[in-house]
Amino acid sequence: MKLLIADDDPQMVRALRITLAAHGYEVVAAADGAAAIAAAAQTHPDIILLDLGMPRLNGIEVIHAIRGWTTVPIIVVSGRTGSAEKVDALDAGADDFVTKPFQIDELLARLRALSRRATPATGESTVRFGDVVIDLAAKSVNRGGSRVHLTPTEWRMLEHLARNPGALVTRQDLLKGIWGSEQVSDSGYLRLYMSQLRKKLEASPAEPAHLLTESGMGYRLVL
């Protein structure tokens, strides 16, 4: 798995290069936005780790440029904590967002999740978490061996999350996946359906362990 790290902090790049190489990743680095675009075009990475605050071209500009010709997964790794920056990055085409400082185990988990999306397993039709089994082929859900009734909208929301396990699914993606258009206004509907799913599938709906909210961005299914 080849990773492109685009970050102008040499210490960060050095630390990530050593750590990720130890986990079997091949690492390519770029120190500014223009170099990141060139490296993406020349090396064809499997995943891009991208800082937002870079010289020459910033991270948002890099995402726009790269999305013009490839769907390679992009994880934004940034010290900016405001939800506006995260939303801007996701709207531009990023797939996930990790805030500095972060635990390497968290980053590795995000990389594994995006790797599964980039190279989906064939023949896999079931997703399991806790005592829940989702059969994507049969469009059914069982919990503790008993069938769980979901409304059509609840199923579509859960299915979208289950097909992207571990990865952030934005509100825009869910709106498009459920209602067929990202122009549909949320108006709290997603929160309502997520609340219903948690009541039906989580051991402790008030403290969910699997169906998680990413504030200001979307939702994530953790297996």
C-alpha atoms as a printed R data frame, in Angstrom:
    type eleno elety resid chain resno       x       y       z
1   ATOM     1    CA   MET     A     1   0.000   0.000   0.000
2   ATOM     2    CA   LYS     A     2   1.567   3.290  -1.136
3   ATOM     3    CA   LEU     A     3   0.883   6.459   0.868
4   ATOM     4    CA   LEU     A     4   1.536  10.038  -0.154
5   ATOM     5    CA   ILE     A     5   2.160  12.313   2.839
6   ATOM     6    CA   ALA     A     6   1.734  15.987   1.956
7   ATOM     7    CA   ASP     A     7   2.920  18.089   4.899
8   ATOM     8    CA   ASP     A     8   5.411  20.944   5.281
9   ATOM     9    CA   ASP     A     9   6.442  19.823   8.798
10  ATOM    10    CA   PRO     A    10   9.616  17.730   8.263
11  ATOM    11    CA   GLN     A    11   9.494  16.254  11.777
12  ATOM    12    CA   MET     A    12   5.915  15.085  11.261
13  ATOM    13    CA   VAL     A    13   6.783  13.576   7.891
14  ATOM    14    CA   ARG     A    14   9.865  11.843   9.308
15  ATOM    15    CA   ALA     A    15   7.926  10.358  12.223
16  ATOM    16    CA   LEU     A    16   5.081   9.155  10.002
17  ATOM    17    CA   ARG     A    17   7.481   7.732   7.428
18  ATOM    18    CA   ILE     A    18   9.263   5.626  10.065
19  ATOM    19    CA   THR     A    19   6.073   4.481  11.796
20  ATOM    20    CA   LEU     A    20   4.083   3.692   8.657
21  ATOM    21    CA   ALA     A    21   7.018   1.931   7.001
22  ATOM    22    CA   ALA     A    22   7.224  -0.301  10.082
23  ATOM    23    CA   HIS     A    23   3.598  -1.271   9.396
24  ATOM    24    CA   GLY     A    24   4.310  -2.211   5.800
25  ATOM    25    CA   TYR     A    25   3.387   1.010   3.998
26  ATOM    26    CA   GLU     A    26   5.468   2.527   1.218
27  ATOM    27    CA   VAL     A    27   5.700   6.273   1.856
28  ATOM    28    CA   VAL     A    28   6.137   9.137  -0.620
29  ATOM    29    CA   ALA     A    29   6.413  12.700   0.743
30  ATOM    30    CA   ALA     A    30   5.679  16.189  -0.583
31  ATOM    31    CA   ALA     A    31   6.462  19.427   1.288
32  ATOM    32    CA   ASP     A    32   3.995  21.786  -0.421
33  ATOM    33    CA   GLY     A    33   0.709  21.760  -2.297
34  ATOM    34    CA   ALA     A    34   2.128  21.949  -5.800
35  ATOM    35    CA   ALA     A    35   4.562  19.120  -5.072
36  ATOM    36    CA   ALA     A    36   1.693  17.065  -3.639
37  ATOM    37    CA   ILE     A    37  -0.303  17.320  -6.865
38  ATOM    38    CA   ALA     A    38   2.745  16.405  -8.941
39  ATOM    39    CA   ALA     A    39   3.579  13.448  -6.671
40  ATOM    40    CA   ALA     A    40   0.001  12.182  -6.817
41  ATOM    41    CA   ALA     A    41   0.088  12.245 -10.611
42  ATOM    42    CA   GLN     A    42   3.501  10.596 -10.865
43  ATOM    43    CA   THR     A    43   3.374   7.934  -8.125
44  ATOM    44    CA   HIS     A    44  -0.351   6.997  -8.081
45  ATOM    45    CA   PRO     A    45  -0.651   6.503  -4.303
46  ATOM    46    CA   ASP     A    46  -3.330   4.284  -2.798
47  ATOM    47    CA   ILE     A    47  -4.136   6.840  -0.052
48  ATOM    48    CA   ILE     A    48  -3.131  10.475   0.509
49  ATOM    49    CA   LEU     A    49  -2.478  12.026   3.940
50  ATOM    50    CA   LEU     A    50  -2.869  15.751   3.462
51  ATOM    51    CA   ASP     A    51  -2.166  18.764   5.685
52  ATOM    52    CA   LEU     A    52  -4.341  21.840   5.119
53  ATOM    53    CA   GLY     A    53  -1.829  24.600   5.864
54  ATOM    54    CA   MET     A    54   0.867  24.161   3.216
55  ATOM    55    CA   PRO     A    55   2.798  26.697   1.108
56  ATOM    56    CA   ARG     A    56   2.216  27.364  -2.605
57  ATOM    57    CA   LEU     A    57  -1.188  25.628  -2.623
58  ATOM    58    CA   ASN     A    58  -3.209  24.905   0.522
59  ATOM    59    CA   GLY     A    59  -4.857  21.591   1.275
60  ATOM    60    CA   ILE     A    60  -8.294  22.572  -0.019
61  ATOM    61    CA   GLU     A    61  -6.786  23.635  -3.352
62  ATOM    62    CA   VAL     A    62  -4.885  20.349  -3.548
63  ATOM    63    CA   ILE     A    63  -8.072  18.351  -2.944
64  ATOM    64    CA   HIS     A    64  -9.918  20.235  -5.685
65  ATOM    65    CA   ALA     A    65  -7.054  19.635  -8.117
66  ATOM    66    CA   ILE     A    66  -6.696  15.934  -7.330
67  ATOM    67    CA   ARG     A    67 -10.435  15.305  -7.445
68  ATOM    68    CA   GLY     A    68 -10.403  16.529 -11.033
69  ATOM    69    CA   TRP     A    69  -8.856  13.237 -12.164
70  ATOM    70    CA   THR     A    70  -8.830  10.624  -9.391
71  ATOM    71    CA   THR     A    71 -10.972   9.238  -6.564
72  ATOM    72    CA   VAL     A    72  -7.958   8.144  -4.468
73  ATOM    73    CA   PRO     A    73  -8.940   8.257  -0.761
74  ATOM    74    CA   ILE     A    74  -7.743  11.416   1.019
75  ATOM    75    CA   ILE     A    75  -7.336  11.757   4.788
76  ATOM    76    CA   VAL     A    76  -6.840  15.326   5.951
77  ATOM    77    CA   VAL     A    77  -4.388  15.450   8.876
78  ATOM    78    CA   SER     A    78  -4.493  18.929  10.375
79  ATOM    79    CA   GLY     A    79  -4.067  20.902  13.568
80  ATOM    80    CA   ARG     A    80  -7.113  22.995  12.704
81  ATOM    81    CA   THR     A    81  -9.902  21.981  15.056
82  ATOM    82    CA   GLY     A    82 -12.780  24.139  13.843
83  ATOM    83    CA   SER     A    83 -15.721  22.322  12.283
84  ATOM    84    CA   ALA     A    84 -15.788  24.813   9.395
85  ATOM    85    CA   GLU     A    85 -12.364  23.685   8.161
86  ATOM    86    CA   LYS     A    86 -13.402  20.047   8.426
87  ATOM    87    CA   VAL     A    87 -16.609  20.643   6.525
88  ATOM    88    CA   ASP     A    88 -14.748  22.586   3.819
89  ATOM    89    CA   ALA     A    89 -12.265  19.734   3.394
90  ATOM    90    CA   LEU     A    90 -14.990  17.098   3.214
91  ATOM    91    CA   ASP     A    91 -17.058  19.169   0.798
92  ATOM    92    CA   ALA     A    92 -13.979  19.573  -1.402
93  ATOM    93    CA   GLY     A    93 -13.677  15.804  -1.656
94  ATOM    94    CA   ALA     A    94 -11.690  14.529   1.351
95  ATOM    95    CA   ASP     A    95 -12.767  11.148   2.726
96  ATOM    96    CA   ASP     A    96 -11.785  11.582   6.377
97  ATOM    97    CA   PHE     A    97 -10.297  14.063   8.844
98  ATOM    98    CA   VAL     A    98  -7.798  13.433  11.654
99  ATOM    99    CA   THR     A    99  -6.928  16.255  14.058
100 ATOM   100    CA   LYS     A   100  -3.352  16.757  15.291
101 ATOM   101    CA   PRO     A   101  -2.113  15.600  17.698
102 ATOM   102    CA   PHE     A   102  -3.447  12.091  17.145
103 ATOM   103    CA   GLN     A   103  -2.741   8.549  18.283
104 ATOM   104    CA   ILE     A   104  -0.988   6.452  15.647
105 ATOM   105    CA   ASP     A   105  -3.405   3.585  16.345
106 ATOM   106    CA   GLU     A   106  -6.289   5.852  15.330
107 ATOM   107    CA   LEU     A   107  -4.550   6.836  12.092
108 ATOM   108    CA   LEU     A   108  -3.766   3.200  11.287
109 ATOM   109    CA   ALA     A   109  -7.410   2.275  11.863
110 ATOM   110    CA   ARG     A   110  -8.537   5.040   9.478
111 ATOM   111    CA   LEU     A   111  -6.014   3.817   6.893
112 ATOM   112    CA   ARG     A   112  -7.295   0.248   7.181
113 ATOM   113    CA   ALA     A   113 -10.873   1.437   6.769
114 ATOM   114    CA   LEU     A   114 -10.066   3.404   3.627
115 ATOM   115    CA   SER     A   115  -8.015   0.507   2.311
116 ATOM   116    CA   ARG     A   116 -11.088  -1.709   2.527
117 ATOM   117    CA   ARG     A   117 -13.073   0.881   0.598
118 ATOM   118    CA   ALA     A   118 -10.388   1.232  -2.059
119 ATOM   119    CA   THR     A   119 -10.105  -2.536  -2.518
120 ATOM   120    CA   PRO     A   120 -13.446  -4.008  -1.402
121 ATOM   121    CA   ALA     A   121 -13.517  -7.678  -0.555
122 ATOM   122    CA   THR     A   122 -15.464  -9.819  -3.001
123 ATOM   123    CA   GLY     A   123 -18.225 -12.049  -1.765
124 ATOM   124    CA   GLU     A   124 -18.508 -10.312   1.599
125 ATOM   125    CA   SER     A   125 -22.196  -9.788   2.263
126 ATOM   126    CA   THR     A   126 -22.322  -9.664   6.065
127 ATOM   127    CA   VAL     A   127 -21.145  -7.030   8.519
128 ATOM   128    CA   ARG     A   128 -20.939  -7.767  12.257
129 ATOM   129    CA   PHE     A   129 -20.610  -5.570  15.330
130 ATOM   130    CA   GLY     A   130 -21.446  -6.474  18.899
131 ATOM   131    CA   ASP     A   131 -24.299  -9.011  18.704
132 ATOM   132    CA   VAL     A   132 -25.595  -7.504  15.450
133 ATOM   133    CA   VAL     A   133 -25.330  -9.167  12.037
134 ATOM   134    CA   ILE     A   134 -26.167  -7.150   8.914
135 ATOM   135    CA   ASP     A   135 -26.829  -9.217   5.792
136 ATOM   136    CA   LEU     A   136 -26.371  -6.813   2.911
137 ATOM   137    CA   ALA     A   137 -27.459  -9.329   0.289
138 ATOM   138    CA   ALA     A   138 -30.669 -10.299   2.079
139 ATOM   139    CA   LYS     A   139 -31.238  -6.744   3.362
140 ATOM   140    CA   SER     A   140 -31.844  -8.050   6.868
141 ATOM   141    CA   VAL     A   141 -30.554  -7.335  10.373
142 ATOM   142    CA   ASN     A   142 -30.364  -9.751  13.299
143 ATOM   143    CA   ARG     A   143 -29.458  -8.961  16.882
144 ATOM   144    CA   GLY     A   144 -28.717 -11.751  19.310
145 ATOM   145    CA   GLY     A   145 -30.237 -14.207  16.836
146 ATOM   146    CA   SER     A   146 -33.521 -12.315  16.493
147 ATOM   147    CA   ARG     A   147 -34.674 -10.384  13.450
148 ATOM   148    CA   VAL     A   148 -34.689  -6.591  13.851
149 ATOM   149    CA   HIS     A   149 -37.355  -4.645  11.994
150 ATOM   150    CA   LEU     A   150 -36.044  -1.508  10.309
151 ATOM   151    CA   THR     A   151 -38.002   0.994   8.291
152 ATOM   152    CA   PRO     A   152 -36.856   1.418   4.664
153 ATOM   153    CA   THR     A   153 -35.127   4.704   5.531
154 ATOM   154    CA   GLU     A   154 -33.405   3.227   8.583
155 ATOM   155    CA   TRP     A   155 -32.162   0.367   6.413
156 ATOM   156    CA   ARG     A   156 -30.777   2.675   3.745
157 ATOM   157    CA   MET     A   157 -28.902   4.685   6.368
158 ATOM   158    CA   LEU     A   158 -27.490   1.584   8.053
159 ATOM   159    CA   GLU     A   159 -26.585  -0.006   4.714
160 ATOM   160    CA   HIS     A   160 -24.625   3.071   3.648
161 ATOM   161    CA   LEU     A   161 -22.631   2.954   6.894
162 ATOM   162    CA   ALA     A   162 -22.149  -0.822   6.725
163 ATOM   163    CA   ARG     A   163 -20.707  -0.636   3.213
164 ATOM   164    CA   ASN     A   164 -18.070   1.786   4.539
165 ATOM   165    CA   PRO     A   165 -17.086   0.257   7.913
166 ATOM   166    CA   GLY     A   166 -14.772   2.381  10.016
167 ATOM   167    CA   ALA     A   167 -14.874   5.296   7.579
168 ATOM   168    CA   LEU     A   168 -16.496   8.661   8.010
169 ATOM   169    CA   VAL     A   169 -19.713   8.960   5.982
170 ATOM   170    CA   THR     A   170 -20.642  12.603   5.563
171 ATOM   171    CA   ARG     A   171 -24.130  13.989   5.974
172 ATOM   172    CA   GLN     A   172 -24.108  14.910   2.283
173 ATOM   173    CA   ASP     A   173 -23.305  11.314   1.306
174 ATOM   174    CA   LEU     A   174 -26.086   9.995   3.523
175 ATOM   175    CA   LEU     A   175 -28.634  12.462   2.191
176 ATOM   176    CA   LYS     A   176 -27.732  11.454  -1.346
177 ATOM   177    CA   GLY     A   177 -27.738   7.744  -0.502
178 ATOM   178    CA   ILE     A   178 -31.077   7.846   1.320
179 ATOM   179    CA   TRP     A   179 -33.080  10.360  -0.684
180 ATOM   180    CA   GLY     A   180 -31.115  10.425  -3.928
181 ATOM   181    CA   SER     A   181 -30.016  14.038  -3.651
182 ATOM   182    CA   GLU     A   182 -27.484  15.873  -1.518
183 ATOM   183    CA   GLN     A   183 -29.614  18.991  -2.013
184 ATOM   184    CA   VAL     A   184 -32.240  17.638   0.403
185 ATOM   185    CA   SER     A   185 -32.240  19.608   3.637
186 ATOM   186    CA   ASP     A   186 -31.249  17.573   6.706
187 ATOM   187    CA   SER     A   187 -33.503  19.427   9.188
188 ATOM   188    CA   GLY     A   188 -32.591  16.919  11.896
189 ATOM   189    CA   TYR     A   189 -33.822  13.851  10.002
190 ATOM   190    CA   LEU     A   190 -30.444  12.115  10.082
191 ATOM   191    CA   ARG     A   191 -30.176  12.583  13.847
192 ATOM   192    CA   LEU     A   192 -33.677  11.146  14.249
193 ATOM   193    CA   TYR     A   193 -32.945   8.039  12.192
194 ATOM   194    CA   MET     A   194 -29.590   7.538  13.888
195 ATOM   195    CA   SER     A   195 -31.304   7.747  17.266
196 ATOM   196    CA   GLN     A   196 -33.758   5.057  16.173
197 ATOM   197    CA   LEU     A   197 -30.954   2.825  14.895
198 ATOM   198    CA   ARG     A   198 -29.090   3.151  18.173
199 ATOM   199    CA   LYS     A   199 -32.197   2.185  20.150
200 ATOM   200    CA   LYS     A   200 -32.559  -0.941  18.030
201 ATOM   201    CA   LEU     A   201 -28.912  -1.958  17.698
202 ATOM   202    CA   GLU     A   202 -26.755  -0.480  20.476
203 ATOM   203    CA   ALA     A   203 -26.396  -2.076  23.905
204 ATOM   204    CA   SER     A   204 -26.398   1.427  25.413
205 ATOM   205    CA   PRO     A   205 -28.097   3.858  22.999
206 ATOM   206    CA   ALA     A   206 -27.137   6.889  25.107
207 ATOM   207    CA   GLU     A   207 -23.453   5.857  24.965
208 ATOM   208    CA   PRO     A   208 -23.077   4.224  21.540
209 ATOM   209    CA   ALA     A   209 -20.030   2.066  20.902
210 ATOM   210    CA   HIS     A   210 -20.568   1.394  17.196
211 ATOM   211    CA   LEU     A   211 -22.867   3.974  15.575
212 ATOM   212    CA   LEU     A   212 -20.858   7.121  16.230
213 ATOM   213    CA   THR     A   213 -21.480  10.786  15.448
214 ATOM   214    CA   GLU     A   214 -18.635  12.892  14.050
215 ATOM   215    CA   SER     A   215 -19.744  16.362  15.144
216 ATOM   216    CA   GLY     A   216 -20.440  18.708  12.266
217 ATOM   217    CA   MET     A   217 -19.443  16.128   9.676
218 ATOM   218    CA   GLY     A   218 -21.398  12.878   9.643
219 ATOM   219    CA   TYR     A   219 -21.404   9.367  11.091
220 ATOM   220    CA   ARG     A   220 -19.158   6.332  11.402
221 ATOM   221    CA   LEU     A   221 -19.822   2.609  11.958
222 ATOM   222    CA   VAL     A   222 -17.126   1.103  14.160
223 ATOM   223    CA   LEU     A   223 -17.001  -2.697  14.129
